[in-house]
XYZ file of C-alpha atoms in Angstrom:
553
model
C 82.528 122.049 121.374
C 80.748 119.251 123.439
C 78.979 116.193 122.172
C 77.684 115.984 118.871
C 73.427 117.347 119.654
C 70.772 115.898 117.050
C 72.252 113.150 116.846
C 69.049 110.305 117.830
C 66.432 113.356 116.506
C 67.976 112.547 112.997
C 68.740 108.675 113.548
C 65.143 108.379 114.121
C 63.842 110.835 111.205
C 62.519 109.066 108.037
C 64.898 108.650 105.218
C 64.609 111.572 102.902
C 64.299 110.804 98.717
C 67.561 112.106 98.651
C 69.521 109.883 100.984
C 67.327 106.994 99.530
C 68.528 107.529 96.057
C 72.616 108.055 97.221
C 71.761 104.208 98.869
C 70.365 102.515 95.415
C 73.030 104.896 93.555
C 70.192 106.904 91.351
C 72.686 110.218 91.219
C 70.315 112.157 89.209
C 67.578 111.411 91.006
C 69.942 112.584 94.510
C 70.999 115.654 92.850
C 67.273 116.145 91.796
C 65.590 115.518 95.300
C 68.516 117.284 97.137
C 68.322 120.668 94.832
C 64.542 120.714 95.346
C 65.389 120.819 99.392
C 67.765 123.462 99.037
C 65.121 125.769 96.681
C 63.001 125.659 100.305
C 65.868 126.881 102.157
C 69.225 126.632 103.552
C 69.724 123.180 104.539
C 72.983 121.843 105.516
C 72.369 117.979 105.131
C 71.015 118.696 101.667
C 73.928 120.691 100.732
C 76.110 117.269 102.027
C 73.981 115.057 100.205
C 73.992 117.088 96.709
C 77.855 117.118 97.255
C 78.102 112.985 97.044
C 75.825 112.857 94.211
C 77.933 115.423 92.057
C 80.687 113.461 92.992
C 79.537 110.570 91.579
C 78.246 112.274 88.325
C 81.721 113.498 87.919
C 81.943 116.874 89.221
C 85.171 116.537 91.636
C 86.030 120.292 91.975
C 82.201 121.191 92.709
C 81.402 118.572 95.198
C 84.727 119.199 96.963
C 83.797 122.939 96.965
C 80.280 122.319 98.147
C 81.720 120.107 101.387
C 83.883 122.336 102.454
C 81.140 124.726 102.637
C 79.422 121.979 105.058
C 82.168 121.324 107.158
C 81.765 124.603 108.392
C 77.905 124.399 108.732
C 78.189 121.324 110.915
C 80.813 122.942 112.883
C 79.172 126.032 114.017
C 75.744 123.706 114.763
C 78.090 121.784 117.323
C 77.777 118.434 115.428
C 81.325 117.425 115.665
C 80.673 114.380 114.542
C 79.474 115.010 111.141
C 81.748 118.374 110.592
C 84.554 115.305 110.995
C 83.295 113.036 108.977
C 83.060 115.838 105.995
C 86.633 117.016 107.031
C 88.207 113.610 106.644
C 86.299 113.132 103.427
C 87.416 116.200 101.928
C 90.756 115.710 103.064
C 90.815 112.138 101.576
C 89.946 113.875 98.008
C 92.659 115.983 98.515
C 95.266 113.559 98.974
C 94.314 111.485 95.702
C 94.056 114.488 93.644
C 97.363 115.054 94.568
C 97.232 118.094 96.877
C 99.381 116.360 99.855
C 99.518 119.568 102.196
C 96.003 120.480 101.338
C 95.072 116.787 102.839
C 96.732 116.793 105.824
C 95.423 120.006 106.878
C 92.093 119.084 106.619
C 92.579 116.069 108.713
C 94.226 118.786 111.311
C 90.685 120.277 111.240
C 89.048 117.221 111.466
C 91.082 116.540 114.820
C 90.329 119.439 115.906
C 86.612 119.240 115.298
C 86.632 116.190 117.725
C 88.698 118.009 120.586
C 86.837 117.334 124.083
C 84.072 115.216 122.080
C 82.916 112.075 123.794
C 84.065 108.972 121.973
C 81.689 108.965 118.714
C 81.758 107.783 115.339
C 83.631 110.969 114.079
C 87.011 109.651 116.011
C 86.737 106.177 113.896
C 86.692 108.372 110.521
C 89.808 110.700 111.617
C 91.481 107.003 112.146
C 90.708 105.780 108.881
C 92.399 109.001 107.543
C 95.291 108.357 109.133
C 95.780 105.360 107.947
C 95.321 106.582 104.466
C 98.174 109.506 105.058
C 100.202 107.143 107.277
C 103.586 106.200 105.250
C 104.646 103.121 107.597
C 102.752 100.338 107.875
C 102.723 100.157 111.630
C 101.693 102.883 111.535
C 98.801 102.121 109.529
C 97.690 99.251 111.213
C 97.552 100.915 114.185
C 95.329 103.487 113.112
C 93.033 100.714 111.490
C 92.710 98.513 114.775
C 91.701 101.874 116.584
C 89.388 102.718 113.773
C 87.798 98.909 114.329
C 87.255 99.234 118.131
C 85.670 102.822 117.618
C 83.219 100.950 114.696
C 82.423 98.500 116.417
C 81.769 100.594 119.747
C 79.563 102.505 118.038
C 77.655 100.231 116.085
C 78.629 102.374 113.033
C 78.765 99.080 110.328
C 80.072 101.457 107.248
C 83.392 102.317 109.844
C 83.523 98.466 110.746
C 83.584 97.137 107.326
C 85.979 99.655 105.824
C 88.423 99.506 108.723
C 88.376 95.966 108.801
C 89.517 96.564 104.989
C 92.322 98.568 105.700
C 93.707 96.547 108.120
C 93.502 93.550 106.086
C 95.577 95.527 103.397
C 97.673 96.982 105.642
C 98.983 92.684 106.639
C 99.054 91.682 103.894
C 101.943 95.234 102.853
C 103.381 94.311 106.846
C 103.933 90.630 104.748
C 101.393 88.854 106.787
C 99.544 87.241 103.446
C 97.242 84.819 105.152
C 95.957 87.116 107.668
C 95.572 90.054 105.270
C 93.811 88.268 103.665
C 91.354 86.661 105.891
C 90.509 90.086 106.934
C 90.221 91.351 103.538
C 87.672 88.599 102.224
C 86.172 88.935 106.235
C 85.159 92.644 105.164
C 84.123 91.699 101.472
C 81.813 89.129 102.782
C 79.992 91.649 105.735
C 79.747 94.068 102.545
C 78.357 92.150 99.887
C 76.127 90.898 102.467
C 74.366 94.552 103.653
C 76.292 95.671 105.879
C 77.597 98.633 104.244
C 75.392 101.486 102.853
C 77.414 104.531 101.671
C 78.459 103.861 98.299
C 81.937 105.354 98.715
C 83.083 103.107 101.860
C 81.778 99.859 99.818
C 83.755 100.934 97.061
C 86.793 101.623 99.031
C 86.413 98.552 100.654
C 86.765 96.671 97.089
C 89.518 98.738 96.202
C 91.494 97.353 99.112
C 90.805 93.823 98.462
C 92.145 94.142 94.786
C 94.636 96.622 95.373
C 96.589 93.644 97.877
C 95.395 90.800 95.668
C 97.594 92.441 93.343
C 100.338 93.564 95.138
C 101.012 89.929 97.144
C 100.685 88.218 93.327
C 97.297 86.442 93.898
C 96.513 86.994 90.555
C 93.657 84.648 90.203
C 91.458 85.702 93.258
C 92.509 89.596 91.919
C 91.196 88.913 88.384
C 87.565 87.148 90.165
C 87.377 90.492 92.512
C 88.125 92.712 89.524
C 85.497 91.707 87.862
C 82.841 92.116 90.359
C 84.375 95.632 91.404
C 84.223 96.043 87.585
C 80.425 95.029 87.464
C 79.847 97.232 90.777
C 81.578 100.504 89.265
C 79.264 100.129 86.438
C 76.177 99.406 88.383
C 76.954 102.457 90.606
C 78.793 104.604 87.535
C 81.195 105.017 89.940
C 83.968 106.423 87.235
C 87.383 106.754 89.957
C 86.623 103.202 90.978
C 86.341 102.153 87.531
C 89.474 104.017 86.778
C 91.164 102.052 89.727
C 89.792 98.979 89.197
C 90.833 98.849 85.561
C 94.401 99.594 86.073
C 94.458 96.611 88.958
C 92.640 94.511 86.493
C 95.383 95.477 83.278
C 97.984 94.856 85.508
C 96.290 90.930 86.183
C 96.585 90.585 82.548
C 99.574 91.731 81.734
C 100.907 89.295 84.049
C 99.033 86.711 82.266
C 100.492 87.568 79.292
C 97.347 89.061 77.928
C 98.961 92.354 76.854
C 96.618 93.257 73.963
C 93.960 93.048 76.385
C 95.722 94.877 78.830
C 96.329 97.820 76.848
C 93.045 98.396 76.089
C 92.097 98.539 79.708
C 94.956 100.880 80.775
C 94.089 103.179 77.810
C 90.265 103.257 79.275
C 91.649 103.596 82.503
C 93.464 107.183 81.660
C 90.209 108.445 79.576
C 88.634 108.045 82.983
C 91.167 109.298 85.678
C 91.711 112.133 82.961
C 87.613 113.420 83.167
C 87.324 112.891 86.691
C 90.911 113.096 88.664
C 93.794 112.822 86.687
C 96.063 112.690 90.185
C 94.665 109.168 90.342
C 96.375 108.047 87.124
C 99.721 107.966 87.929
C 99.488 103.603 88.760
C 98.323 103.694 85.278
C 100.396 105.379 83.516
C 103.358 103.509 85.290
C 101.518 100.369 84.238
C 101.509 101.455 80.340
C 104.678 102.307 80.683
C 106.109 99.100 81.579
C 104.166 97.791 79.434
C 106.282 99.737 76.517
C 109.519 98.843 77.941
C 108.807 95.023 77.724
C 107.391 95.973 73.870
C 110.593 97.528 72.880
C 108.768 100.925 72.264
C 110.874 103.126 74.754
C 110.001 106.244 73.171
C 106.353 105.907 73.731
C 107.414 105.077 77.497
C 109.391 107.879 77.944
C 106.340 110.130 76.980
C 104.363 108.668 79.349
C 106.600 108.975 82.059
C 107.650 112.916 81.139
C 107.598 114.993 84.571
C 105.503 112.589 87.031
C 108.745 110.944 88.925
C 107.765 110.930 92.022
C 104.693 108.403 92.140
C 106.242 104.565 93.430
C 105.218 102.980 90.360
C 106.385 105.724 88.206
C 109.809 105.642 90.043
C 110.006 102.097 88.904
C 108.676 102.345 85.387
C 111.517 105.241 84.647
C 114.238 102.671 86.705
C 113.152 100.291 83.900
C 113.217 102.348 80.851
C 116.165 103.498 81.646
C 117.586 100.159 82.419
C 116.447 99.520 78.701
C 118.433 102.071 77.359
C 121.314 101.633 79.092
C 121.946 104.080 81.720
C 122.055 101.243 84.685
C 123.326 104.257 86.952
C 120.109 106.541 86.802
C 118.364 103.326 87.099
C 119.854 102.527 90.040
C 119.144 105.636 91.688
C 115.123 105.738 90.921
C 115.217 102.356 92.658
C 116.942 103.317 95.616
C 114.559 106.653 95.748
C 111.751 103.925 95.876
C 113.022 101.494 98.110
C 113.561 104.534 100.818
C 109.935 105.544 100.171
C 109.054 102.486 100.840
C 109.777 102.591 104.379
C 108.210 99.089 106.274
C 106.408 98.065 102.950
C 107.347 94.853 102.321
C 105.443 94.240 99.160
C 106.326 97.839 98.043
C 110.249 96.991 98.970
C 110.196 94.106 96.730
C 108.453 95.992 94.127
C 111.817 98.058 93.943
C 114.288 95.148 95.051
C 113.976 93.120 92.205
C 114.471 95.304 89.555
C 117.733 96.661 91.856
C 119.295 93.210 91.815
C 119.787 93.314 87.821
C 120.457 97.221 87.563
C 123.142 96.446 90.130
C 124.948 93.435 88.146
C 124.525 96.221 85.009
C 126.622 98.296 86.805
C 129.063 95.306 88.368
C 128.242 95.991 91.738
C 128.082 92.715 92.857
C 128.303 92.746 96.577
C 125.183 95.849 96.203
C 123.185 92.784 93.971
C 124.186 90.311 96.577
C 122.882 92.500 99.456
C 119.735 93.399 97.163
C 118.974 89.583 96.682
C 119.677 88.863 100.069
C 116.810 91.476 101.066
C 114.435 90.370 98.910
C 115.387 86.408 100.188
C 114.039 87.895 103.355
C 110.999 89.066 102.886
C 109.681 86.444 100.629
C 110.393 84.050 103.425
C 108.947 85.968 106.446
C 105.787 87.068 104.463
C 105.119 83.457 102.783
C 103.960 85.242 99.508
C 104.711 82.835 96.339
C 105.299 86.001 93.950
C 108.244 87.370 96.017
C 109.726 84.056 96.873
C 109.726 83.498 92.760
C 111.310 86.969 92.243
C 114.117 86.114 95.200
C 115.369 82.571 93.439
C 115.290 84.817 90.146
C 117.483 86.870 91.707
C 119.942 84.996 93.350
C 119.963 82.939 90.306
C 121.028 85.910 88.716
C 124.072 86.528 91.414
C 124.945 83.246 91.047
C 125.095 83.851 87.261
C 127.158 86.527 86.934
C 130.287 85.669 89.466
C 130.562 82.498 87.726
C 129.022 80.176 90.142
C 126.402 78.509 87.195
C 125.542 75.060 89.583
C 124.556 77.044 92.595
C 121.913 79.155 89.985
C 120.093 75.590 88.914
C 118.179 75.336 92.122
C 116.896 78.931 92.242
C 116.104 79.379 88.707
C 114.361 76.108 88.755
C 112.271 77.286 91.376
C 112.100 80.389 89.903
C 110.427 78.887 86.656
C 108.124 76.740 88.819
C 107.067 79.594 90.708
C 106.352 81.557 87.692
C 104.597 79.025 85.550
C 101.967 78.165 88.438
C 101.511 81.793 88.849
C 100.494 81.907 85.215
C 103.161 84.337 84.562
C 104.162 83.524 81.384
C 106.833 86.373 80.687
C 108.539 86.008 84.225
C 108.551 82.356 83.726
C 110.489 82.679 80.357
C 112.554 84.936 82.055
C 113.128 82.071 84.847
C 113.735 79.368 81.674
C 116.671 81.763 80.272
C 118.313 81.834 83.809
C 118.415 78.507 83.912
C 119.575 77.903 80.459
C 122.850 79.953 81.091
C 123.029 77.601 84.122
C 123.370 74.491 82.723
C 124.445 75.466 79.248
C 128.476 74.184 80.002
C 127.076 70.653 81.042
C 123.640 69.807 79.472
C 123.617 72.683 75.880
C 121.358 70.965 73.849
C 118.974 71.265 76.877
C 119.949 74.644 77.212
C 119.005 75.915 73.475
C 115.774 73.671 73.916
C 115.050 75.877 77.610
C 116.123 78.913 75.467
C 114.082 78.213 72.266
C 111.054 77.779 74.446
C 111.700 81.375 75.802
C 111.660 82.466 72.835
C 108.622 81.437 71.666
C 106.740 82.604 75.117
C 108.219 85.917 74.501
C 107.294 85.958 70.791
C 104.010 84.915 71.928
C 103.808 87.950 73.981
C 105.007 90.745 71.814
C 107.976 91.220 74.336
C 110.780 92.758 72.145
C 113.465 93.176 74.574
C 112.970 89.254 76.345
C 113.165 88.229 72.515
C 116.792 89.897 71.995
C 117.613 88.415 75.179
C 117.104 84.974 74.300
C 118.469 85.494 70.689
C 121.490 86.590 71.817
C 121.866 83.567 74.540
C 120.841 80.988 71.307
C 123.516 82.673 69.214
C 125.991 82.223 72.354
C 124.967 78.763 72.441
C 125.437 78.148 68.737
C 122.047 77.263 67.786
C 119.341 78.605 65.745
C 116.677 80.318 67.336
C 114.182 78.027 65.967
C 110.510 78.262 64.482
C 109.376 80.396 61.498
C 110.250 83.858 61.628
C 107.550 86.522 61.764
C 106.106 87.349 58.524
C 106.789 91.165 57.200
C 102.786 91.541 57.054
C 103.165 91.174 61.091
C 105.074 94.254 61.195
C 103.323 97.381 62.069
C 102.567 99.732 59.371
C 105.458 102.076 60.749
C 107.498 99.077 60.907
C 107.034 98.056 57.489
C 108.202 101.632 55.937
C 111.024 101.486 57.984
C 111.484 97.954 56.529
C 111.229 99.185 52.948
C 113.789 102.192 53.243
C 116.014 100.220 54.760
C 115.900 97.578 52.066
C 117.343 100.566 50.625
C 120.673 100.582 52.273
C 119.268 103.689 54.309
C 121.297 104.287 57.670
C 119.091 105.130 60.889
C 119.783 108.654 59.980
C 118.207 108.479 56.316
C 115.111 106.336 58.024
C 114.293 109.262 60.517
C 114.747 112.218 57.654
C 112.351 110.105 55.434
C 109.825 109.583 57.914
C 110.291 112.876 60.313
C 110.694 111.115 63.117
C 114.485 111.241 65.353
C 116.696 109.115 64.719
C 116.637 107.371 67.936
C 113.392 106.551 67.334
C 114.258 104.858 63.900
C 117.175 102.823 65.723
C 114.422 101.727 68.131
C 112.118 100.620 64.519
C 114.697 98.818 63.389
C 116.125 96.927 66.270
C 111.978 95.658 66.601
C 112.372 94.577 63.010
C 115.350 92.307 63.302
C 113.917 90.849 66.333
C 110.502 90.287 65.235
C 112.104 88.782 61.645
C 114.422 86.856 63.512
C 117.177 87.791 61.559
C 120.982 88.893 63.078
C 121.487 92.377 61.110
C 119.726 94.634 58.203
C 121.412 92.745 55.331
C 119.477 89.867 56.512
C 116.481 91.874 57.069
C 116.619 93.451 53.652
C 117.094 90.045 52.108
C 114.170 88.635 53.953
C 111.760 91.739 52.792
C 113.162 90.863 49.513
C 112.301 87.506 49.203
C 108.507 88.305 50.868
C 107.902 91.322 47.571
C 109.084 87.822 45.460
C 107.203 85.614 46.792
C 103.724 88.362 46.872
């Protein structure tokens, strides 16, 4: 096909309106300015820079359509390099709509664009691609480092800056934090500072930064990047980014315990992956969904989860439901199916490990929870990332826990709870505080119930049903109360609160659900929240209590 030809004629040409408005991010005015071009004539440039803005303004299928188109112009002009730039781009909207085959095909063409080219920008982009599509991590890097040396060979600063991204995020999954990193905040800084002048490889470029913020647990430099990706996705109305960027931010505040908050952001985050490309929204909905596990409102979660197994962080949110409701076995399965997909991924591995440890010791496989903890030991200590080395004493606290061996789980779940509270991680760390409460409950138990009443109240705090049964049923063990006021009935959702009043009425779970036409799973799950949000042991008490609240109003 032979080097790419025009290539200085249009380096040299004066910036047309259109490109100018795709660099300040005016989309109507690039849409404008580009259709005016292509009312003169056939112009394939115009056609490429119409695409963009449409993309930008929303219109996925159309833009995608339109590129496709130009991949073929540039192809039969002999400009290689462009035809694979489009290529990879097209095939890189493939893959996050979902459309797996469809993507790697197009970075076959892409390839193939490039065969017996000179060594040009084009072969960077194909790299970058492959890193996206590449499932190991060695993989990945080494696509990124050959992606680098082609950017920087070519003085093409976009390629530079976004490979230098990839690689960083690529670390810090390989469990090299402090390097990851480095490179990471390395690209941010050449990107906030110019470098970088297509909108789409800046906002990549922020994506990886936050996307391995929150994956190695840094959640205060994620939640300062969030919002300044936040702030950029409006500037630009960049909707996927904002989409992205909101999930990475809910998931920030959800581990801060700011669920409320959370769950508004998650909520926006599906409005906007569901206009634009709902492929992109399955880290979202496996966010919400774990979200409604921890809330006690399984139901909800298992809607969300209906028929989209296959996504990582929808594997884990079904491992945890079903955890919840007490099939350990199915649970232990989805993990497994994750941790396999995970392949060199050490974030991603411990992602999946954790939750394995406990649905192991559900099932009373202790040597498999052993191995699990041992794993996940591992990692945190090779990759020096705080958030896994907190989840490994968790879990070997756990171990320790269940084969009897309560003074060799003090250490770990003391760590475990330090961890967590300087991570700001307010429902792991009450999780932590329980572990360590069964620990020393035979030799220190009024220091236990005080651990385990202060679990409570962070989990109360939180909304966290199922962590609040938890440590009501350890306080009962212990022989204590559970301490503090009990939630008021007018603190009850408005479902909550009919439930409440038929089954003042003696009504069994199956009365509640023909009264209300819901199932009558769904009324166990109503009334199990009510006891535990009452703080009372079983519906006589709760009936008593709703009793004495119509008395005292």
């Amino acid at each position: 096909m032979g080097p790419f030809p025009g290539a200085e004629h249009r380096r040299c040409r004066p910036a047309a309106p259109g490109r100018q408005a795709l660099e300040r991010a005016d989309w109507e005015s690039a849409r404008s300015a580009f259709t005016a071009v292509l009312e003169d004539g056939d112009s394939p440039d115009a056609r490429d820079g119409l695409a963009q803005a449409l993309w930008f303004l929303g219109h996925v299928r159309e833009a995608l359509d339109l590129r496709e188109r130009v991949f073929e112009d540039y192809v039969r002009a002999g400009r290689c390099d462009d035809a694979a730039r489009v290529a990879v781009w097209v095939s890189h909207q493939h893959m996050v709509g979902g459309r797996a085959s469809a993507a790697r095909g197009w970075l076959a063409r892409s390839e193939r664009a490039l065969q017996g080219v000179p060594a040009c920008a084009g072969h960077g982009w194909v790299a970058v691609e492959q890193v996206r599509q590449s499932i190991r991590v060695d993989d990945q890097i080494a696509h990124a480092t050959r992606a680098l040396d082609v950017g920087r060979t070519t003085g093409q600063s976009d390629l530079e800056v976004l490979s230098v991204s990839l690689l960083g995020r690529a670390r810090v999954n390989a469990g090299h934090r402090e390097e990851g990193l480095h490179l990471l905040e390395e690209a941010m800084a050449a990107a906030t500072a110019g470098r970088v002048r297509d909108v789409h490889t800046l906002a990549e470029a922020y994506c990886n930064l936050v996307l391995a913020c929150r994956s190695a647990g840094e959640w205060e430099l994620a939640s300062e990047w969030c919002e300044l990706v936040d702030a950029f996705a409006r500037a630009h109305s960049a909707a996927p980014l904002l989409g992205a960027c909101r999930t990475v931010h809910a998931d920030v505040l959800i581990a801060g315990g700011h669920w409320a908050e959370a769950e508004r952001a998650l909520q926006a985050a599906l409005a906007t992956h569901a206009r634009n490309i709902p492929a992109m929204g399955a880290p979202t909905v496996g966010s919400l969904a774990e979200l409604r596990v921890q809330q006690g409102r399984l139901p909800e979660a298992e809607e969300l989860l209906a028929g989209r197994e296959e996504h990582p962080a929808v594997l884990r949110a079904l491992a945890l439901l079903r955890m919840a409701d007490g099939r350990a076995r199915a649970a232990v399965t989805l993990l497994e199916r994750g941790l396999a997909g995970a392949e060199d991924n050490a974030v991603a591995a411990a992602h999946f490990l954790a939750p394995l440890v406990d649905a192991r010791l559900a099932l009373g496989d202790v040597p498999g929870a052993r191995a699990a903890a041992g794993e996940l030991g591992r990692l945190a200590e090779a990759s020096g990332i705080r958030l896994l080395a907190a989840r490994a004493d968790l879990a070997a606290a756990a171990v320790a826990l269940r084969v009897g061996e309560a003074a060799q789980a003090v250490e770990p779940a003391r760590r475990a709870l330090a961890a967590f509270s300087a991570l700001l991680m307010p429902l792991d760390a009450g999780t932590a505080r329980l572990a360590l409460a069964r620990a020393i409950a035979a030799d220190a138990p009024d220091t236990a119930s005080d651990e385990a009443r202060a679990a409570l109240t962070a989990f109360r705090g939180l909304g966290a049903s199922r962590a609040m049964d938890a440590a009501a049923a350890l306080l009962r063990g212990l022989g204590t109360g559970q301490g503090g006021r009990a939630r008021a009935v007018g603190e009850l959702t408005a479902r909550e609160e009919e439930v409440l009043g038929l089954l003042s009425l003696s009504m069994s779970n199956a009365g509640i659900a023909r009264s209300l036409l819901i199932s009558e799973r769904t009324a166990g799950h109503h009334v199990s929240r009510i006891l535990t949000k009452l703080g009372v042991r079983n519906r006589a008490e709760a009936a008593a209590y709703a009793a004495r609240a119509r008395t005292a109003g």
